[in-house]
């Protein structure tokens, strides 16, 4: 492979939370006592130094500090981390730096300083403004507190604020789900909204519960009317769950979905890298914090087999609303169009896909039955 020109992002995982929410299976564990932030950050930097080889003369165009609840870390620690990273790897002038936070008062004390140290995208996980539902989800703040903190964050004028909102919650009516959206789009007015349909995941408290989840009809109405509200208030859908004002798409997540490269550091972080030889590898870092802080950073490194690369590429690409440029298949995987032509023709003949000279685009049937479309590429 010639010089690697694929966009490169850096993901940093901070795995601690105040408590484990009943629905969440992201890699996080409850903070038992004071976290030795400096020690963890030193290990993050050592973890990064092992992955420097993957940079291949590129610059980093986005940093995402996710979790867990990264906003449990002080602005001093986050500043030290960002400065040390910048000493080690070139970053581009338009660097997007996101940190995720929960709308708890003590965490919001960090917001002002996060902005001062260069964080330009603040993601706040609200989930809902309905008090009963917040309690049902196991969240640790009130809707009043969430509103106050979003209002406070707005006044700090981050370049972009994202709010995470979930829908199709247990016992949730269409009206309640839409009320959350009206609140967010007309009062909070963030630049970006991530609107997630609740998924019941294994290894979560919810998984073993007999929940009163919305039926198909309610789900259809929530999504159908919800998308109308989002569009009415200027939020354009660019990915299955992602909506933004024009110009505020999340560059980090876009890079994932376009099948770009990203280095993942931290306990449980994953990365996806294209090597000089044109191989595509996935890295998974140790999920056990004891392993990670004993210097066992890398848990697993796996090459994506050639015959799985088209599926991996389209699994990411077809999440996006934008059409897929045909030239990107070779750019991101080194696969030629010829190698996948029969499957493309099958997807077109089954009504999931349409094509022009330069693009492939999912039809509404393809968007609504994405898994059936992707099965063609297995
Ligand atoms: C991993 S959390 C990190 C953000 C922050 N810790 C918080 O809780 O707000 C990222 C987001 O994933 C979403 N999420 C987590 N579990 C989910 C599930 N089972 N179904 C749908 N969305 C989920 C939530 O909206 C959450 O804000
Ligand atoms: C579900 S997304 C939510 C993004 C948020 N809605 C936004 O727009 O900023 C973020 C979560 O996905 C997980 N995540 C993202 N990239 C990751 C990576 N490379 N390795 C491990 N976990 C990752 C983390 O749990 C992180 O909190
Ligand atoms: S949703 Fe956020 S706060 Fe809740 S357990 Fe997951 S990462 Fe932690």
XYZ file of C-alpha atoms and ligand atoms in Angstrom:
440
model
C 0.000 0.000 0.000
C 1.295 3.480 -0.823
C 1.478 5.958 2.031
C -1.585 5.494 4.181
C -3.892 8.409 3.450
C -6.940 7.125 5.325
C -8.293 9.566 7.932
C -7.082 8.688 11.432
C -8.894 9.217 14.747
C -7.917 8.536 18.351
C -10.371 7.012 20.816
C -9.641 7.100 24.576
C -11.671 4.958 26.993
C -12.212 6.024 30.611
C -14.176 3.090 32.044
C -15.506 4.320 35.398
C -19.110 5.250 36.262
C -20.869 6.316 39.458
C -23.215 3.387 39.030
C -24.137 0.943 36.273
C -27.293 2.002 34.431
C -29.801 -0.806 34.021
C -29.662 -0.832 30.187
C -25.953 -0.228 29.488
C -23.552 -2.884 28.243
C -20.777 -0.502 27.227
C -17.469 -1.335 28.894
C -17.708 0.400 32.265
C -17.520 -0.425 35.946
C -18.539 1.301 39.151
C -15.968 3.642 40.698
C -15.390 2.184 44.176
C -13.000 4.744 45.676
C -10.843 7.614 44.458
C -9.514 6.962 40.988
C -5.753 7.463 40.604
C -6.233 9.562 37.470
C -2.531 10.287 36.938
C -1.643 6.590 37.100
C -4.352 5.663 34.568
C -3.293 8.484 32.256
C 0.345 7.374 32.376
C -0.781 3.925 31.282
C -2.908 5.473 28.518
C 0.211 7.220 27.222
C 2.238 3.985 27.347
C -0.598 2.213 25.549
C -0.503 4.951 22.898
C 3.278 4.688 22.487
C 2.821 1.010 21.507
C 0.384 2.086 18.771
C 2.417 5.005 17.395
C 3.566 2.694 14.569
C 0.026 2.788 13.165
C 0.152 6.534 12.525
C 2.221 6.218 9.340
C 2.948 9.949 8.846
C -0.723 10.895 9.249
C -2.276 13.527 11.498
C -5.081 12.814 13.934
C -8.291 14.585 12.917
C -10.469 13.715 15.902
C -10.065 12.660 19.516
C -13.013 11.105 21.360
C -12.825 10.648 25.134
C -15.589 8.135 25.881
C -16.569 5.640 28.545
C -17.797 5.018 31.055
C -18.036 8.561 32.297
C -14.936 10.534 31.324
C -16.272 13.661 33.031
C -15.416 12.042 36.369
C -11.812 13.041 35.545
C -10.662 16.532 36.508
C -9.981 19.128 33.830
C -6.372 19.127 35.054
C -6.029 15.411 34.243
C -7.801 15.735 30.895
C -5.604 18.716 30.012
C -2.435 16.801 30.884
C -3.640 13.872 28.754
C -4.441 16.038 25.721
C -1.157 17.990 25.943
C 0.899 14.798 26.271
C -0.943 13.262 23.284
C -0.223 16.359 21.199
C 3.486 15.996 22.057
C 3.433 12.471 20.678
C 1.250 12.654 17.592
C 0.549 15.340 15.010
C -2.980 16.675 15.142
C -4.669 18.706 12.466
C -5.706 22.304 12.925
C -9.432 21.473 12.822
C -9.055 18.811 15.507
C -12.450 17.772 16.936
C -12.101 16.823 20.620
C -15.177 15.262 22.241
C -15.637 14.368 25.877
C -18.678 12.514 27.133
C -20.391 13.519 30.351
C -23.406 12.764 32.495
C -25.657 15.665 33.575
C -24.668 15.497 37.237
C -23.929 18.782 38.990
C -20.456 17.918 40.257
C -19.366 16.819 36.759
C -20.647 20.042 35.213
C -18.143 21.935 37.398
C -15.540 20.658 34.911
C -17.334 21.933 31.798
C -15.944 25.482 31.868
C -12.382 24.222 32.258
C -12.882 21.508 29.609
C -13.677 24.274 27.157
C -10.625 26.285 28.230
C -8.305 23.344 27.589
C -9.563 22.937 24.038
C -12.424 20.471 24.204
C -14.724 21.715 21.431
C -17.452 19.080 21.455
C -19.287 18.227 24.701
C -21.568 15.181 24.692
C -24.140 15.014 27.526
C -26.069 11.818 28.106
C -29.589 12.966 29.046
C -31.550 9.897 27.888
C -34.943 11.371 28.857
C -36.466 14.291 30.809
C -39.182 12.129 32.324
C -38.444 11.650 36.024
C -40.113 8.223 36.324
C -38.184 6.960 33.302
C -34.872 8.343 34.586
C -35.397 6.346 37.776
C -36.434 3.270 35.816
C -33.204 3.521 33.759
C -31.131 3.835 36.934
C -29.903 7.341 36.175
C -28.414 9.477 38.973
C -29.835 12.940 38.280
C -33.241 14.615 38.110
C -34.807 16.071 34.974
C -34.594 19.494 36.661
C -30.844 19.023 37.165
C -30.400 17.865 33.575
C -32.198 20.955 32.261
C -30.136 23.252 34.455
C -26.865 21.658 33.342
C -27.717 21.767 29.644
C -28.669 25.423 30.004
C -25.345 26.041 31.781
C -23.391 24.139 29.098
C -25.110 26.146 26.343
C -23.921 29.375 27.951
C -20.293 28.182 27.701
C -20.554 28.199 23.901
C -18.791 24.970 23.046
C -18.435 24.664 19.269
C -20.791 21.701 19.448
C -22.978 20.155 22.118
C -24.400 16.688 21.559
C -27.280 15.348 23.644
C -27.881 11.601 23.852
C -31.581 10.784 24.060
C -33.113 7.324 24.160
C -36.592 6.308 23.056
C -38.828 3.218 23.097
C -38.192 3.037 26.842
C -40.188 0.711 29.109
C -43.718 2.093 29.808
C -43.001 5.016 27.433
C -45.917 6.346 25.364
C -45.589 8.055 21.993
C -46.515 11.368 23.642
C -43.785 10.987 26.292
C -41.114 10.156 23.706
C -42.145 13.134 21.554
C -42.269 15.423 24.595
C -38.560 14.647 25.190
C -37.782 15.540 21.582
C -39.776 18.805 21.699
C -37.913 19.738 24.893
C -34.544 19.050 23.261
C -35.207 20.626 19.855
C -37.004 23.770 21.040
C -35.520 24.528 24.481
C -32.065 22.893 24.702
C -31.328 23.341 20.979
C -27.963 21.513 20.821
C -26.055 21.348 17.530
C -26.203 17.527 17.555
C -28.691 14.926 18.816
C -28.042 11.191 19.129
C -31.474 9.578 19.277
C -31.064 5.945 20.267
C -33.782 3.301 20.300
C -33.353 1.331 23.543
C -31.782 -2.053 22.858
C -32.019 -4.754 25.503
C -28.531 -6.193 25.790
C -27.187 -9.348 27.433
C -25.222 -8.764 30.700
C -27.489 -5.862 31.640
C -29.974 -5.641 34.527
C -32.768 -5.062 32.005
C -32.008 -8.305 30.176
C -33.379 -10.471 32.957
C -36.424 -8.253 33.579
C -39.898 -8.615 32.152
C -40.214 -5.038 30.869
C -43.297 -3.370 29.437
C -41.650 -2.320 26.169
C -43.491 -0.360 23.444
C -45.179 -2.545 20.801
C -44.435 -2.365 17.052
C -47.151 0.218 16.444
C -45.883 2.523 19.216
C -42.298 2.134 17.981
C -43.381 3.016 14.442
C -45.249 6.137 15.647
C -42.419 7.291 17.917
C -39.908 7.055 15.069
C -42.262 8.384 12.385
C -43.418 11.463 14.319
C -40.048 11.897 16.017
C -38.215 12.227 12.706
C -40.764 14.848 11.606
C -40.063 16.896 14.748
C -36.298 16.623 14.278
C -36.547 17.749 10.643
C -38.970 20.577 11.513
C -36.447 22.036 13.948
C -33.498 21.768 11.554
C -31.848 18.496 12.642
C -30.768 16.522 9.588
C -30.397 12.758 9.874
C -26.971 11.608 8.673
C -26.719 8.185 10.344
C -29.201 5.664 11.767
C -29.332 7.437 15.174
C -27.489 10.716 14.473
C -29.036 14.095 13.687
C -27.315 17.450 13.471
C -27.680 21.059 12.430
C -25.914 21.647 9.127
C -22.130 21.542 9.597
C -22.205 19.817 12.991
C -21.924 16.150 12.061
C -19.605 14.282 14.459
C -16.310 13.905 12.555
C -15.101 11.122 14.837
C -18.157 8.954 14.390
C -18.322 9.764 10.663
C -14.788 8.422 10.342
C -15.884 5.146 11.947
C -18.847 4.820 9.641
C -16.830 5.671 6.530
C -14.497 2.828 7.545
C -11.590 5.115 8.366
C -8.806 4.208 10.804
C -8.837 4.813 14.534
C -6.410 3.992 17.319
C -8.164 2.917 20.527
C -6.368 3.335 23.873
C -7.575 2.560 27.371
C -9.186 -0.335 29.178
C -11.565 -2.039 26.728
C -10.884 0.326 23.822
C -10.989 -1.021 20.296
C -9.148 0.180 17.229
C -9.234 -0.470 13.498
C -6.050 0.124 11.505
C -4.942 -0.357 7.906
C -1.298 -1.471 7.948
C 1.423 -0.469 5.469
C 0.915 -3.871 3.818
C -2.766 -3.001 3.275
C -4.021 -5.451 5.886
C -6.971 -4.313 8.023
C -6.542 -5.177 11.699
C -8.771 -4.763 14.716
C -7.238 -4.228 18.172
C -8.983 -4.806 21.498
C -7.338 -3.548 24.701
C -7.563 -5.370 28.023
C -11.010 -5.083 29.588
C -9.705 -5.926 33.067
C -8.417 -2.780 34.746
C -5.896 -4.849 36.736
C -4.379 -6.152 33.499
C -4.367 -2.702 31.965
C -2.605 -0.984 34.892
C -0.116 -3.843 35.026
C 0.946 -2.885 31.531
C -0.921 -5.636 29.657
C -2.548 -3.203 27.252
C -3.259 -5.254 24.155
C -5.757 -8.054 24.662
C -6.339 -9.089 21.069
C -5.263 -8.179 17.537
C -7.155 -9.685 14.623
C -6.781 -9.323 10.853
C -10.049 -8.896 8.982
C -10.004 -11.687 6.376
C -10.135 -10.517 2.749
C -13.486 -12.266 2.218
C -14.985 -10.388 5.210
C -13.811 -6.913 4.268
C -16.726 -6.036 1.988
C -19.201 -6.919 4.750
C -17.268 -4.867 7.329
C -17.044 -1.937 4.919
C -20.763 -1.948 4.072
C -21.809 -2.675 7.702
C -20.374 0.721 8.542
C -21.109 2.572 5.341
C -24.798 1.614 5.042
C -25.458 3.142 8.495
C -24.925 6.513 6.828
C -27.629 8.349 4.903
C -25.064 9.708 2.366
C -24.534 7.514 -0.721
C -21.333 5.418 -0.811
C -18.823 6.583 -3.443
C -17.790 3.441 -5.385
C -14.160 4.616 -5.380
C -14.158 4.409 -1.565
C -14.420 0.625 -1.650
C -10.897 0.354 -3.075
C -9.618 3.331 -1.048
C -10.692 1.794 2.275
C -10.313 -1.937 1.568
C -8.211 -2.403 -1.607
C -11.105 -4.501 -2.949
C -12.092 -3.878 -6.573
C -15.726 -3.422 -7.602
C -15.489 -6.577 -9.736
C -14.927 -8.729 -6.650
C -18.307 -7.750 -5.225
C -20.320 -7.150 -8.407
C -22.500 -10.302 -8.133
C -23.523 -9.355 -4.564
C -24.195 -5.757 -5.555
C -26.419 -6.982 -8.420
C -28.263 -9.276 -6.015
C -28.841 -6.369 -3.575
C -30.128 -4.218 -6.448
C -32.389 -6.965 -7.819
C -33.857 -7.525 -4.326
C -34.648 -3.795 -4.051
C -32.230 -2.982 -1.205
C -29.757 -0.934 -3.203
C -29.606 1.388 -6.194
C -26.555 2.551 -8.107
C -25.424 5.403 -10.337
C -22.153 5.614 -12.234
C -20.284 6.764 -9.127
C -22.378 5.748 -6.111
C -24.211 2.973 -4.328
C -27.194 4.047 -2.229
C -29.544 2.098 0.029
C -33.211 2.315 -0.907
C -35.820 2.877 1.839
C -36.285 -0.911 1.824
C -32.514 -1.249 2.308
C -32.593 1.219 5.209
C -35.578 -0.494 6.859
C -34.165 -4.006 6.398
C -30.452 -3.258 6.795
C -29.620 -6.678 8.228
C -31.197 -8.456 5.226
C -29.131 -6.236 2.909
C -25.926 -6.945 4.826
C -26.572 -10.697 4.838
C -25.969 -10.642 1.080
C -22.339 -9.626 1.762
C -21.622 -12.396 4.295
C -21.793 4.591 26.789
S -22.760 5.931 27.131
C -21.593 7.156 27.614
C -22.228 8.456 27.986
C -22.412 8.730 29.476
N -21.717 7.769 30.296
C -23.872 8.685 29.813
O -24.276 7.708 30.416
O -24.571 9.602 29.457
C -23.171 6.504 25.493
C -24.611 6.491 25.181
O -24.999 5.215 24.701
C -26.427 5.136 24.769
N -26.783 3.779 25.210
C -26.167 3.064 26.159
N -26.759 1.844 26.264
C -27.791 1.812 25.373
C -28.796 0.851 25.024
N -28.867 -0.350 25.621
N -29.704 1.169 24.069
C -29.651 2.382 23.463
N -28.722 3.351 23.760
C -27.802 3.054 24.700
C -26.883 6.182 25.785
O -27.650 7.184 25.111
C -25.577 6.766 26.317
O -25.657 8.164 26.516
C -22.350 5.182 21.688
S -21.212 6.375 21.211
C -22.112 7.813 21.658
C -21.515 9.006 20.950
C -22.292 10.260 21.292
N -23.708 10.063 21.003
C -21.756 11.434 20.468
O -22.373 11.748 19.431
O -20.740 11.977 20.856
C -19.958 6.501 22.354
C -19.700 5.290 23.193
O -19.357 4.205 22.324
C -18.266 3.473 22.902
N -17.108 3.596 21.967
C -16.985 4.441 20.923
N -15.811 4.212 20.276
C -15.171 3.213 20.943
C -13.919 2.542 20.766
N -13.097 2.839 19.739
N -13.582 1.583 21.651
C -14.425 1.250 22.676
N -15.642 1.853 22.896
C -16.003 2.819 22.037
C -17.951 4.113 24.254
O -18.669 3.437 25.264
C -18.496 5.509 24.084
O -18.942 6.029 25.335
S -24.964 4.769 30.295
Fe -23.152 5.969 30.843
S -23.292 6.240 33.074
Fe -24.683 4.590 32.513
S -23.469 2.741 32.841
Fe -23.310 3.287 30.650
S -21.463 4.496 30.512
Fe -22.032 4.431 32.697
